[in-house]
Amino acid sequence: MKVLNDTWRFLMQRRLWPVAILLIAAAVAVPRLLAKEPTVAPVPPAAAVKSDQAAVLATEPIVAPATDADRSGRRHVLGASKNPFKPKATPTPEPKAPKVATPTTTPTTSATTPAATGPGGTTLGSSPAPTTPVTPATPTPAKKKYELNELTVRFGPSEDTTQPPRKDVKRLQALPSNDLPVLIYLGVLKDKKTAVFLVDSGVIAQGDGTCMPSRTTCETIHLKEGETEFLDVAPDDVGDGTTPGAAGAQYQLDVVKIRKKVTTSAKQAKQSIARVSKSGRQILRARVAGDGPLRYHFNTRTGRLEKLSHKAFKAVVAKAAKAARASF
């Protein structure tokens, strides 16, 4: 009781008596409210609910049969319609657009810088902007064409300190010139690896080549790619000594390349075989007329040089002798 009296006096001194009255009313009303029992709503009997549901199910069917209008109506399906029994079509690839070659050179554009303005609004002038020079495209050199069995050699005086220059030699061409025919290129043998040169009388040959019929009696020289031959020319064979390489000169011959396949058709091959040096042919005919026929025959069908057998060579010599007698 002392606690309640102290609390009451404290509230009265602070003039909080309305709060005290509310607290006393709440203390009396709360127990009374909690002591009352809540009213429960009456529950309808289960039999009545079941009877109502049964009546509804009996009058309205759960699943209604489909009518003709429902069958003819179109159903809306998400996405595109698809027949499961239709094979899938293979897409046809679109043709690619041809590539357009872009030019390699760009046109030069020149521009001028804006004029500078000085004090008082005066124009100081304008200077052209630097331009980029256009480099002209270098034309591709055309590929050089060779005749069938044409040679690439190095030929020149051996006394020169520099290497002899390269030179392309056709069949029946004389080296070093038509005025000084030290050698005449006759052709390539059946092995397609050996070039045959006719040696002028009085010329002494020495080197990698093979002299035929012998080294002492060297009428022709057989050379292959990469082989070198040195030719000593007698002073009597070069005239009065004014010709370059005169007075017992020595020449060097290097076979660099033998052109075996340079044609694309039979017609071009036949034309290539027929092309020879006309000047060299005249020199060769004069040589045969003075010293007799050669031991070789040129096959115009294959473009190869064939060595005559002993019997065939005797027949050629007899034919040439008969023709010489008939001319007198």
mmCIF file of C-alpha atoms in Angstrom:
data_model
loop_
_atom_site.group_PDB
_atom_site.id
_atom_site.type_symbol
_atom_site.label_atom_id
_atom_site.label_comp_id
_atom_site.label_asym_id
_atom_site.label_seq_id
_atom_site.Cartn_x
_atom_site.Cartn_y
_atom_site.Cartn_z
ATOM 1 C CA MET A 1 0.000 0.000 0.000
ATOM 2 C CA LYS A 2 2.908 2.309 0.699
ATOM 3 C CA VAL A 3 4.027 1.982 -2.926
ATOM 4 C CA LEU A 4 0.598 2.925 -4.212
ATOM 5 C CA ASN A 5 0.342 5.912 -1.811
ATOM 6 C CA ASP A 6 3.777 7.187 -2.851
ATOM 7 C CA THR A 7 2.893 6.866 -6.511
ATOM 8 C CA TRP A 8 -0.416 8.675 -6.019
ATOM 9 C CA ARG A 9 1.237 11.571 -4.153
ATOM 10 C CA PHE A 10 3.932 11.832 -6.868
ATOM 11 C CA LEU A 11 1.335 12.099 -9.591
ATOM 12 C CA MET A 12 -0.731 14.684 -7.653
ATOM 13 C CA GLN A 13 2.332 16.823 -6.941
ATOM 14 C CA ARG A 14 3.267 16.809 -10.615
ATOM 15 C CA ARG A 15 -0.338 17.522 -11.544
ATOM 16 C CA LEU A 16 -0.623 14.250 -13.440
ATOM 17 C CA TRP A 17 -3.873 13.207 -11.876
ATOM 18 C CA PRO A 18 -5.612 12.596 -15.291
ATOM 19 C CA VAL A 19 -3.022 9.963 -16.040
ATOM 20 C CA ALA A 20 -3.628 8.407 -12.659
ATOM 21 C CA ILE A 21 -7.355 8.201 -13.305
ATOM 22 C CA LEU A 22 -6.766 6.490 -16.689
ATOM 23 C CA LEU A 23 -4.432 3.966 -15.114
ATOM 24 C CA ILE A 24 -7.019 3.106 -12.419
ATOM 25 C CA ALA A 25 -9.765 2.696 -15.068
ATOM 26 C CA ALA A 26 -7.571 0.433 -17.181
ATOM 27 C CA ALA A 27 -6.656 -1.668 -14.176
ATOM 28 C CA VAL A 28 -10.377 -2.256 -13.453
ATOM 29 C CA ALA A 29 -11.550 -2.823 -17.129
ATOM 30 C CA VAL A 30 -8.866 -5.186 -18.426
ATOM 31 C CA PRO A 31 -9.616 -8.075 -16.054
ATOM 32 C CA ARG A 32 -13.327 -7.835 -16.813
ATOM 33 C CA LEU A 33 -12.747 -7.977 -20.596
ATOM 34 C CA LEU A 34 -10.461 -10.937 -20.326
ATOM 35 C CA ALA A 35 -12.950 -12.794 -18.153
ATOM 36 C CA LYS A 36 -15.678 -12.738 -20.887
ATOM 37 C CA GLU A 37 -15.890 -15.779 -23.326
ATOM 38 C CA PRO A 38 -15.950 -15.045 -27.137
ATOM 39 C CA THR A 39 -19.117 -15.831 -29.076
ATOM 40 C CA VAL A 40 -18.674 -18.654 -31.692
ATOM 41 C CA ALA A 41 -20.546 -18.492 -35.034
ATOM 42 C CA PRO A 42 -22.832 -21.488 -35.644
ATOM 43 C CA VAL A 43 -21.385 -24.069 -38.091
ATOM 44 C CA PRO A 44 -23.782 -25.273 -40.800
ATOM 45 C CA PRO A 45 -24.325 -29.007 -40.827
ATOM 46 C CA ALA A 46 -22.086 -31.003 -43.204
ATOM 47 C CA ALA A 47 -24.996 -32.934 -44.636
ATOM 48 C CA ALA A 48 -26.580 -29.764 -45.992
ATOM 49 C CA VAL A 49 -23.359 -28.705 -47.774
ATOM 50 C CA LYS A 50 -22.888 -32.113 -49.372
ATOM 51 C CA SER A 51 -26.469 -32.178 -50.586
ATOM 52 C CA ASP A 52 -26.079 -28.721 -52.257
ATOM 53 C CA GLN A 53 -22.846 -29.808 -54.097
ATOM 54 C CA ALA A 54 -24.468 -33.020 -55.260
ATOM 55 C CA ALA A 55 -27.402 -31.082 -56.663
ATOM 56 C CA VAL A 56 -25.070 -28.773 -58.640
ATOM 57 C CA LEU A 57 -23.043 -31.692 -60.086
ATOM 58 C CA ALA A 58 -26.202 -33.488 -61.069
ATOM 59 C CA THR A 59 -27.516 -30.546 -63.110
ATOM 60 C CA GLU A 60 -24.216 -29.349 -64.737
ATOM 61 C CA PRO A 61 -21.838 -31.933 -66.327
ATOM 62 C CA ILE A 62 -18.125 -31.650 -65.595
ATOM 63 C CA VAL A 63 -17.023 -32.209 -69.276
ATOM 64 C CA ALA A 64 -19.220 -30.958 -72.100
ATOM 65 C CA PRO A 65 -19.118 -32.788 -75.495
ATOM 66 C CA ALA A 66 -17.546 -30.905 -78.416
ATOM 67 C CA THR A 67 -19.831 -29.423 -81.037
ATOM 68 C CA ASP A 68 -19.312 -28.879 -84.806
ATOM 69 C CA ALA A 69 -18.681 -25.200 -84.191
ATOM 70 C CA ASP A 70 -15.889 -26.053 -81.753
ATOM 71 C CA ARG A 71 -14.248 -28.426 -84.293
ATOM 72 C CA SER A 72 -14.327 -25.885 -87.131
ATOM 73 C CA GLY A 73 -12.930 -23.125 -84.955
ATOM 74 C CA ARG A 74 -9.176 -22.472 -85.239
ATOM 75 C CA ARG A 75 -7.122 -22.790 -82.124
ATOM 76 C CA HIS A 76 -4.481 -20.179 -81.456
ATOM 77 C CA VAL A 77 -1.111 -21.833 -80.862
ATOM 78 C CA LEU A 78 1.995 -19.988 -79.787
ATOM 79 C CA GLY A 79 4.700 -19.913 -82.503
ATOM 80 C CA ALA A 80 4.523 -21.057 -86.135
ATOM 81 C CA SER A 81 2.597 -24.166 -87.026
ATOM 82 C CA LYS A 82 4.654 -27.174 -88.090
ATOM 83 C CA ASN A 83 3.805 -30.496 -89.675
ATOM 84 C CA PRO A 84 5.738 -33.221 -87.792
ATOM 85 C CA PHE A 85 5.624 -35.557 -90.841
ATOM 86 C CA LYS A 86 7.052 -33.021 -93.353
ATOM 87 C CA PRO A 87 10.855 -33.349 -93.969
ATOM 88 C CA LYS A 88 12.992 -30.387 -93.025
ATOM 89 C CA ALA A 89 14.053 -28.277 -96.029
ATOM 90 C CA THR A 90 17.799 -27.710 -96.505
ATOM 91 C CA PRO A 91 18.582 -23.989 -96.788
ATOM 92 C CA THR A 92 20.229 -22.957 -100.070
ATOM 93 C CA PRO A 93 23.429 -20.940 -99.478
ATOM 94 C CA GLU A 94 23.437 -17.508 -101.031
ATOM 95 C CA PRO A 95 26.168 -16.856 -103.632
ATOM 96 C CA LYS A 96 29.035 -14.778 -102.327
ATOM 97 C CA ALA A 97 29.557 -11.392 -103.842
ATOM 98 C CA PRO A 98 32.800 -11.085 -105.863
ATOM 99 C CA LYS A 99 35.596 -9.268 -104.141
ATOM 100 C CA VAL A 100 36.446 -5.886 -105.569
ATOM 101 C CA ALA A 101 40.154 -5.138 -105.679
ATOM 102 C CA THR A 102 40.958 -1.900 -103.936
ATOM 103 C CA PRO A 103 43.479 0.380 -105.598
ATOM 104 C CA THR A 104 46.914 0.335 -103.983
ATOM 105 C CA THR A 105 47.595 4.011 -104.593
ATOM 106 C CA THR A 106 45.567 6.784 -103.049
ATOM 107 C CA PRO A 107 45.049 10.123 -104.768
ATOM 108 C CA THR A 108 46.976 12.983 -103.301
ATOM 109 C CA THR A 109 44.840 15.683 -101.735
ATOM 110 C CA SER A 110 46.257 19.059 -101.042
ATOM 111 C CA ALA A 111 44.840 21.558 -98.590
ATOM 112 C CA THR A 112 45.821 25.044 -97.599
ATOM 113 C CA THR A 113 46.113 26.240 -94.048
ATOM 114 C CA PRO A 114 43.840 29.135 -93.026
ATOM 115 C CA ALA A 115 45.347 32.581 -93.373
ATOM 116 C CA ALA A 116 46.804 34.011 -90.195
ATOM 117 C CA THR A 117 45.494 37.386 -89.058
ATOM 118 C CA GLY A 118 47.996 39.870 -87.686
ATOM 119 C CA PRO A 119 47.526 42.944 -85.562
ATOM 120 C CA GLY A 120 44.875 45.292 -86.841
ATOM 121 C CA GLY A 121 43.072 42.596 -88.843
ATOM 122 C CA THR A 122 45.782 42.346 -91.571
ATOM 123 C CA THR A 123 46.157 38.983 -93.345
ATOM 124 C CA LEU A 124 49.660 37.559 -93.130
ATOM 125 C CA GLY A 125 49.077 35.046 -95.984
ATOM 126 C CA SER A 126 48.457 31.296 -96.324
ATOM 127 C CA SER A 127 50.888 28.424 -96.882
ATOM 128 C CA PRO A 128 49.996 25.167 -98.671
ATOM 129 C CA ALA A 129 49.861 22.037 -96.536
ATOM 130 C CA PRO A 130 52.530 19.378 -97.258
ATOM 131 C CA THR A 131 51.420 16.709 -99.750
ATOM 132 C CA THR A 132 52.312 13.026 -99.654
ATOM 133 C CA PRO A 133 54.021 11.855 -102.885
ATOM 134 C CA VAL A 134 52.434 8.864 -104.631
ATOM 135 C CA THR A 135 54.840 6.035 -105.420
ATOM 136 C CA PRO A 136 54.089 4.573 -108.871
ATOM 137 C CA ALA A 137 53.399 0.855 -108.957
ATOM 138 C CA THR A 138 56.337 -1.174 -110.263
ATOM 139 C CA PRO A 139 55.236 -3.260 -113.277
ATOM 140 C CA THR A 140 55.846 -6.979 -112.980
ATOM 141 C CA PRO A 141 58.436 -8.069 -115.570
ATOM 142 C CA ALA A 142 57.203 -10.616 -118.075
ATOM 143 C CA LYS A 143 58.572 -14.114 -117.660
ATOM 144 C CA LYS A 144 61.273 -14.869 -120.226
ATOM 145 C CA LYS A 145 60.524 -17.618 -122.736
ATOM 146 C CA TYR A 146 63.106 -20.141 -123.908
ATOM 147 C CA GLU A 147 63.289 -22.527 -126.836
ATOM 148 C CA LEU A 148 63.372 -26.280 -126.317
ATOM 149 C CA ASN A 149 66.933 -27.424 -125.431
ATOM 150 C CA GLU A 150 68.155 -23.832 -125.282
ATOM 151 C CA LEU A 151 71.255 -23.375 -123.110
ATOM 152 C CA THR A 152 72.258 -20.793 -120.540
ATOM 153 C CA VAL A 153 76.067 -20.599 -120.473
ATOM 154 C CA ARG A 154 78.916 -18.369 -119.352
ATOM 155 C CA PHE A 155 81.425 -17.791 -122.132
ATOM 156 C CA GLY A 156 84.323 -15.390 -122.377
ATOM 157 C CA PRO A 157 88.120 -15.033 -122.216
ATOM 158 C CA SER A 158 89.532 -16.857 -119.202
ATOM 159 C CA GLU A 159 92.146 -14.112 -118.650
ATOM 160 C CA ASP A 160 89.436 -11.752 -117.358
ATOM 161 C CA THR A 161 89.421 -11.305 -113.609
ATOM 162 C CA THR A 162 85.615 -11.164 -113.534
ATOM 163 C CA GLN A 163 83.304 -14.093 -114.167
ATOM 164 C CA PRO A 164 82.229 -14.526 -117.813
ATOM 165 C CA PRO A 165 78.767 -13.061 -118.568
ATOM 166 C CA ARG A 166 75.682 -15.258 -118.884
ATOM 167 C CA LYS A 167 74.373 -15.924 -122.370
ATOM 168 C CA ASP A 168 71.424 -17.856 -123.843
ATOM 169 C CA VAL A 169 72.476 -20.068 -126.761
ATOM 170 C CA LYS A 170 70.104 -21.543 -129.349
ATOM 171 C CA ARG A 171 70.829 -24.635 -131.398
ATOM 172 C CA LEU A 172 73.473 -24.207 -134.134
ATOM 173 C CA GLN A 173 74.586 -20.881 -132.621
ATOM 174 C CA ALA A 174 78.339 -20.114 -132.878
ATOM 175 C CA LEU A 175 80.478 -18.958 -129.927
ATOM 176 C CA PRO A 176 81.848 -16.390 -129.378
ATOM 177 C CA SER A 177 80.565 -15.011 -132.740
ATOM 178 C CA ASN A 178 79.867 -15.938 -136.342
ATOM 179 C CA ASP A 179 83.160 -14.323 -137.397
ATOM 180 C CA LEU A 180 85.107 -16.457 -134.899
ATOM 181 C CA PRO A 181 83.239 -19.782 -134.569
ATOM 182 C CA VAL A 182 85.301 -21.520 -131.881
ATOM 183 C CA LEU A 183 82.275 -23.635 -130.916
ATOM 184 C CA ILE A 184 78.903 -24.481 -132.485
ATOM 185 C CA TYR A 185 76.128 -25.804 -130.262
ATOM 186 C CA LEU A 186 74.636 -28.894 -131.979
ATOM 187 C CA GLY A 187 71.956 -30.008 -129.485
ATOM 188 C CA VAL A 188 71.169 -32.275 -126.502
ATOM 189 C CA LEU A 189 71.493 -36.075 -126.438
ATOM 190 C CA LYS A 190 68.716 -38.537 -125.564
ATOM 191 C CA ASP A 191 69.560 -38.433 -121.827
ATOM 192 C CA LYS A 192 68.455 -34.734 -121.808
ATOM 193 C CA LYS A 193 71.505 -33.955 -119.669
ATOM 194 C CA THR A 194 74.366 -33.717 -122.173
ATOM 195 C CA ALA A 195 74.958 -30.806 -124.553
ATOM 196 C CA VAL A 196 77.141 -31.393 -127.648
ATOM 197 C CA PHE A 197 79.411 -28.693 -129.141
ATOM 198 C CA LEU A 198 81.276 -28.881 -132.438
ATOM 199 C CA VAL A 199 84.907 -27.749 -131.955
ATOM 200 C CA ASP A 200 86.708 -25.753 -134.620
ATOM 201 C CA SER A 201 89.854 -27.295 -136.095
ATOM 202 C CA GLY A 202 93.024 -26.211 -134.325
ATOM 203 C CA VAL A 203 91.276 -25.621 -130.974
ATOM 204 C CA ILE A 204 92.651 -27.541 -127.968
ATOM 205 C CA ALA A 205 90.055 -28.382 -125.305
ATOM 206 C CA GLN A 206 90.685 -29.290 -121.690
ATOM 207 C CA GLY A 207 88.402 -29.459 -118.680
ATOM 208 C CA ASP A 208 85.378 -31.416 -117.400
ATOM 209 C CA GLY A 209 83.946 -32.198 -120.843
ATOM 210 C CA THR A 210 84.373 -35.393 -122.846
ATOM 211 C CA CYS A 211 86.092 -35.082 -126.243
ATOM 212 C CA MET A 212 84.860 -37.324 -129.066
ATOM 213 C CA PRO A 213 86.223 -39.418 -130.643
ATOM 214 C CA SER A 214 89.287 -38.831 -128.399
ATOM 215 C CA ARG A 215 91.095 -36.105 -126.470
ATOM 216 C CA THR A 216 93.825 -35.835 -129.117
ATOM 217 C CA THR A 217 91.289 -35.803 -131.986
ATOM 218 C CA CYS A 218 88.590 -33.620 -130.429
ATOM 219 C CA GLU A 219 85.805 -33.033 -132.942
ATOM 220 C CA THR A 220 82.956 -32.578 -130.438
ATOM 221 C CA ILE A 221 82.716 -31.925 -126.702
ATOM 222 C CA HIS A 222 80.042 -33.359 -124.391
ATOM 223 C CA LEU A 223 79.211 -31.135 -121.391
ATOM 224 C CA LYS A 224 76.595 -31.362 -118.620
ATOM 225 C CA GLU A 225 75.153 -28.752 -116.284
ATOM 226 C CA GLY A 226 77.786 -27.390 -113.898
ATOM 227 C CA GLU A 227 80.774 -28.526 -116.007
ATOM 228 C CA THR A 228 83.497 -26.201 -117.340
ATOM 229 C CA GLU A 229 85.750 -26.435 -120.401
ATOM 230 C CA PHE A 230 88.768 -24.306 -121.404
ATOM 231 C CA LEU A 231 89.479 -23.789 -125.105
ATOM 232 C CA ASP A 232 92.917 -22.736 -126.366
ATOM 233 C CA VAL A 233 92.749 -21.026 -129.764
ATOM 234 C CA ALA A 234 95.780 -21.030 -132.054
ATOM 235 C CA PRO A 235 96.966 -17.614 -133.343
ATOM 236 C CA ASP A 236 96.301 -18.616 -136.960
ATOM 237 C CA ASP A 237 92.587 -19.093 -136.157
ATOM 238 C CA VAL A 238 91.990 -15.513 -135.023
ATOM 239 C CA GLY A 239 93.259 -13.472 -137.952
ATOM 240 C CA ASP A 240 95.745 -10.653 -137.632
ATOM 241 C CA GLY A 241 95.552 -10.293 -133.842
ATOM 242 C CA THR A 242 93.114 -7.369 -133.781
ATOM 243 C CA THR A 243 90.156 -9.538 -132.719
ATOM 244 C CA PRO A 244 89.578 -9.679 -128.919
ATOM 245 C CA GLY A 245 91.213 -12.826 -127.553
ATOM 246 C CA ALA A 246 93.607 -13.163 -130.474
ATOM 247 C CA ALA A 247 97.208 -14.394 -130.434
ATOM 248 C CA GLY A 248 96.630 -17.712 -128.703
ATOM 249 C CA ALA A 249 93.676 -16.690 -126.513
ATOM 250 C CA GLN A 250 91.953 -19.030 -124.084
ATOM 251 C CA TYR A 251 88.154 -19.121 -123.613
ATOM 252 C CA GLN A 252 86.130 -20.482 -120.714
ATOM 253 C CA LEU A 253 82.770 -22.238 -121.198
ATOM 254 C CA ASP A 254 80.432 -22.977 -118.233
ATOM 255 C CA VAL A 255 77.150 -24.816 -118.874
ATOM 256 C CA VAL A 256 74.699 -23.270 -116.399
ATOM 257 C CA LYS A 257 71.300 -24.629 -117.479
ATOM 258 C CA ILE A 258 69.782 -26.927 -120.121
ATOM 259 C CA ARG A 259 66.136 -26.004 -120.874
ATOM 260 C CA LYS A 260 64.320 -29.341 -121.090
ATOM 261 C CA LYS A 261 60.610 -28.346 -120.874
ATOM 262 C CA VAL A 262 59.527 -24.936 -122.076
ATOM 263 C CA THR A 263 56.481 -25.687 -124.283
ATOM 264 C CA THR A 264 52.845 -26.410 -123.454
ATOM 265 C CA SER A 265 51.552 -28.098 -126.619
ATOM 266 C CA ALA A 266 52.752 -30.340 -129.441
ATOM 267 C CA LYS A 267 52.445 -27.518 -131.968
ATOM 268 C CA GLN A 268 54.591 -25.175 -129.874
ATOM 269 C CA ALA A 269 57.143 -27.948 -129.312
ATOM 270 C CA LYS A 270 57.428 -28.551 -133.072
ATOM 271 C CA GLN A 271 57.888 -24.847 -133.735
ATOM 272 C CA SER A 272 60.484 -24.627 -130.960
ATOM 273 C CA ILE A 273 62.473 -27.537 -132.422
ATOM 274 C CA ALA A 274 62.522 -25.936 -135.864
ATOM 275 C CA ARG A 275 64.002 -22.641 -134.610
ATOM 276 C CA VAL A 276 67.801 -22.571 -135.070
ATOM 277 C CA SER A 277 70.485 -19.989 -135.725
ATOM 278 C CA LYS A 278 70.541 -19.389 -139.495
ATOM 279 C CA SER A 279 74.094 -18.059 -139.439
ATOM 280 C CA GLY A 280 75.266 -21.078 -137.460
ATOM 281 C CA ARG A 281 73.581 -23.407 -139.983
ATOM 282 C CA GLN A 282 75.530 -21.819 -142.824
ATOM 283 C CA ILE A 283 78.812 -22.211 -140.902
ATOM 284 C CA LEU A 284 77.966 -25.843 -140.131
ATOM 285 C CA ARG A 285 77.209 -26.629 -143.804
ATOM 286 C CA ALA A 286 80.499 -25.096 -144.873
ATOM 287 C CA ARG A 287 82.284 -27.168 -142.228
ATOM 288 C CA VAL A 288 80.605 -30.404 -143.397
ATOM 289 C CA ALA A 289 81.410 -29.608 -147.026
ATOM 290 C CA GLY A 290 85.099 -29.210 -146.185
ATOM 291 C CA ASP A 291 85.697 -31.861 -143.479
ATOM 292 C CA GLY A 292 82.932 -34.385 -144.178
ATOM 293 C CA PRO A 293 79.646 -35.330 -142.469
ATOM 294 C CA LEU A 294 79.196 -35.424 -138.705
ATOM 295 C CA ARG A 295 78.631 -38.517 -136.582
ATOM 296 C CA TYR A 296 75.334 -37.117 -135.258
ATOM 297 C CA HIS A 297 71.787 -36.928 -136.546
ATOM 298 C CA PHE A 298 69.173 -34.459 -135.264
ATOM 299 C CA ASN A 299 65.734 -36.039 -134.741
ATOM 300 C CA THR A 300 63.147 -33.438 -135.755
ATOM 301 C CA ARG A 301 60.349 -35.372 -134.007
ATOM 302 C CA THR A 302 61.878 -35.521 -130.520
ATOM 303 C CA GLY A 303 64.250 -32.564 -130.762
ATOM 304 C CA ARG A 304 67.182 -34.724 -129.557
ATOM 305 C CA LEU A 305 70.630 -35.325 -131.005
ATOM 306 C CA GLU A 306 71.361 -38.967 -131.825
ATOM 307 C CA LYS A 307 74.810 -40.445 -132.436
ATOM 308 C CA LEU A 308 75.027 -42.533 -135.615
ATOM 309 C CA SER A 309 76.163 -46.114 -135.440
ATOM 310 C CA HIS A 310 79.283 -47.160 -137.298
ATOM 311 C CA LYS A 311 77.217 -48.664 -140.118
ATOM 312 C CA ALA A 312 74.936 -45.651 -140.419
ATOM 313 C CA PHE A 313 77.908 -43.271 -140.411
ATOM 314 C CA LYS A 314 79.577 -45.204 -143.252
ATOM 315 C CA ALA A 315 76.364 -44.928 -145.264
ATOM 316 C CA VAL A 316 76.238 -41.148 -144.708
ATOM 317 C CA VAL A 317 79.895 -40.801 -145.774
ATOM 318 C CA ALA A 318 79.273 -42.870 -148.937
ATOM 319 C CA LYS A 319 76.219 -40.764 -149.782
ATOM 320 C CA ALA A 320 78.177 -37.542 -149.320
ATOM 321 C CA ALA A 321 81.014 -38.820 -151.513
ATOM 322 C CA LYS A 322 78.588 -39.818 -154.255
ATOM 323 C CA ALA A 323 76.956 -36.384 -154.145
ATOM 324 C CA ALA A 324 80.404 -34.739 -154.360
ATOM 325 C CA ARG A 325 81.338 -36.796 -157.420
ATOM 326 C CA ALA A 326 78.054 -35.984 -159.093
ATOM 327 C CA SER A 327 78.699 -32.272 -158.706
ATOM 328 C CA PHE A 328 81.849 -32.364 -160.879
#
